[in-house]
Short mmCIF file of C-alpha atoms in Angstrom, two decimals:
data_model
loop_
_atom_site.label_atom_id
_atom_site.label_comp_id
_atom_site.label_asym_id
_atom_site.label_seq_id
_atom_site.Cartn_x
_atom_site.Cartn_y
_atom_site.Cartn_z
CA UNK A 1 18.90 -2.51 10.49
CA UNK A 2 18.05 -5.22 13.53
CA UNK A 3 16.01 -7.52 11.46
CA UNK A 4 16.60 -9.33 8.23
CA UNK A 5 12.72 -9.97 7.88
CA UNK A 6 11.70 -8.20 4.01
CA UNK A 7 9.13 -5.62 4.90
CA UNK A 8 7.12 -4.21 2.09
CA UNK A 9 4.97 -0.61 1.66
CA UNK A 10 6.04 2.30 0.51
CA UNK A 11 9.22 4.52 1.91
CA UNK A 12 9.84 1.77 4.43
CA UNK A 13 12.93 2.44 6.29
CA UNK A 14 15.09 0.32 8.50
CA UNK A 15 13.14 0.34 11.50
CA UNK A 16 9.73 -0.32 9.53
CA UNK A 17 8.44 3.37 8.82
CA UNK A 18 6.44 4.00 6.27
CA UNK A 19 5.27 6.96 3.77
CA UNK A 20 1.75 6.46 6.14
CA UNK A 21 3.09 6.56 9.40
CA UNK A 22 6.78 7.64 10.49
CA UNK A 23 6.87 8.99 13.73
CA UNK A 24 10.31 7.98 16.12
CA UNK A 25 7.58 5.42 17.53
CA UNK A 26 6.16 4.01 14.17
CA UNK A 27 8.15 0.72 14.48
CA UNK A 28 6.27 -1.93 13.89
CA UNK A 29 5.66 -4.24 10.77
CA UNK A 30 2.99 -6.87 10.82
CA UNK A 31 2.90 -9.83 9.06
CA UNK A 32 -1.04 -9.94 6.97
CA UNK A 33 -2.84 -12.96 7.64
CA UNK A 34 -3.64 -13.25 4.64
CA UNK A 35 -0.34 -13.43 1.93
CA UNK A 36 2.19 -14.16 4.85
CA UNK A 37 3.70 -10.86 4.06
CA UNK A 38 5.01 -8.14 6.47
CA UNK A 39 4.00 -4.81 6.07
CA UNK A 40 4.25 -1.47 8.14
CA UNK A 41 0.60 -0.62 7.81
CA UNK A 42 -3.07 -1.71 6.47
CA UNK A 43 -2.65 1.51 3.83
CA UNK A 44 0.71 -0.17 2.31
CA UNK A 45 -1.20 -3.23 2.36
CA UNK A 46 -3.73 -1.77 0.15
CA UNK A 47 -1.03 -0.32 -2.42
CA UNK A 48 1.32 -3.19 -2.97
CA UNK A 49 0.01 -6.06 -0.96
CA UNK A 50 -1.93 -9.24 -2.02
CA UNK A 51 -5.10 -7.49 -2.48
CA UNK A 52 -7.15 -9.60 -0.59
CA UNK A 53 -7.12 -8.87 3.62
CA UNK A 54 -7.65 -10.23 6.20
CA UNK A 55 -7.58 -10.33 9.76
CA UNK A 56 -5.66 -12.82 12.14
CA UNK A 57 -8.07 -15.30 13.50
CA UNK A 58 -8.00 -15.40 17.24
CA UNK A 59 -7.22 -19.04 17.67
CA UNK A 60 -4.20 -17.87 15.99
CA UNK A 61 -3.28 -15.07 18.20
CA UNK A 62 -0.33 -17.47 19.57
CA UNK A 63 1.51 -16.80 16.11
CA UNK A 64 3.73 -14.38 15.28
CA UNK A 65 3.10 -11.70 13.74
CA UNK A 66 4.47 -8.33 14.96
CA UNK A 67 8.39 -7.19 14.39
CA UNK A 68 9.92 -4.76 15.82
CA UNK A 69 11.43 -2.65 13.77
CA UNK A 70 14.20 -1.50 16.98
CA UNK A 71 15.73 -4.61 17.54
CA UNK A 72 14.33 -7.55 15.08
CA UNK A 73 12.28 -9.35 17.58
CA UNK A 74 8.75 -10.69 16.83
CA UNK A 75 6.25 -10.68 18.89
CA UNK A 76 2.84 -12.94 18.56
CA UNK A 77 -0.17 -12.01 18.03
CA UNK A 78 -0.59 -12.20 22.21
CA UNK A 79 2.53 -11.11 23.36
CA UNK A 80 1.74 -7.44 20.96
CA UNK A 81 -1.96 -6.85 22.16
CA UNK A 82 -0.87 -6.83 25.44
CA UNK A 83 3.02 -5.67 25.86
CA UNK A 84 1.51 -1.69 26.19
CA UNK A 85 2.83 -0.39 23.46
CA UNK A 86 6.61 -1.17 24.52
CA UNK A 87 9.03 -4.57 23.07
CA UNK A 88 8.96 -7.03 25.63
CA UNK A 89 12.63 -7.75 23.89
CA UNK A 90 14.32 -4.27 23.75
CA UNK A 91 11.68 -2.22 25.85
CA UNK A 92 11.83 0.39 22.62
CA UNK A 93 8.14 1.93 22.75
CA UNK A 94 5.53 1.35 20.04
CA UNK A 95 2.84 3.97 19.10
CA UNK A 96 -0.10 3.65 21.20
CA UNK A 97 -2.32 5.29 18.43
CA UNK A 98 -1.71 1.77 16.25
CA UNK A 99 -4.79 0.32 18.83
CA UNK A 100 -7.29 2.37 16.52
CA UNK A 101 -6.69 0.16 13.68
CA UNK A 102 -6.40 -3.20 15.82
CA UNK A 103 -9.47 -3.91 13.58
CA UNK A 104 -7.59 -4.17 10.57
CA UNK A 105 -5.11 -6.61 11.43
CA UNK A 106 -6.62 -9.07 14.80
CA UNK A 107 -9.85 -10.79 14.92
#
């Protein structure tokens, strides 16, 4: 594992997969605005999280919030919106389907 950061959902593995999402590009975990807590996906969230979500302001996007799940970096809020779906850090890729649910997480 590349990061020592506790990720919680369900089935996560070392690089942050989940039961929800676990593709060889599913390697993400972001931390919730709203417990301080990093997760792999909204869906964990919603089984074991703080029950209460919400989405990163954008006068926060300068935060971090993102890990990768490759090599242990995180990435702010600004730095993962617009890196194209690939770590800045390790230039692993990240799924490009995750912009769908952008929603969920960023303002």
């Amino acid at each position: 594992m590349a990061h020592t950061m506790t990720v919680k959902g369900l089935d996560v593995d070392p690089e942050t997969r989940c039961r929800h999402y676990h593709s060889a590009i599913d390697r993400i975990a972001i931390k919730f605005y709203c417990c301080g807590e990093y997760f792999p996906c909204f869906e964990c969230h919603a089984a074991v999280g703080c029950g209460h979500p919400q989405v990163w302001p954008k006068d926060k996007f300068a935060e971090t919030a993102v890990l990768c799940g490759s090599c242990g970096n995180t990435l702010s809020v600004e730095e993962y919106l617009q890196c194209s779906s690939t770590c800045p850090h390790c230039s692993a890729l990240f799924n490009p389907g995750c912009s769908l649910h952008k929603h969920l997480y960023f303002a």
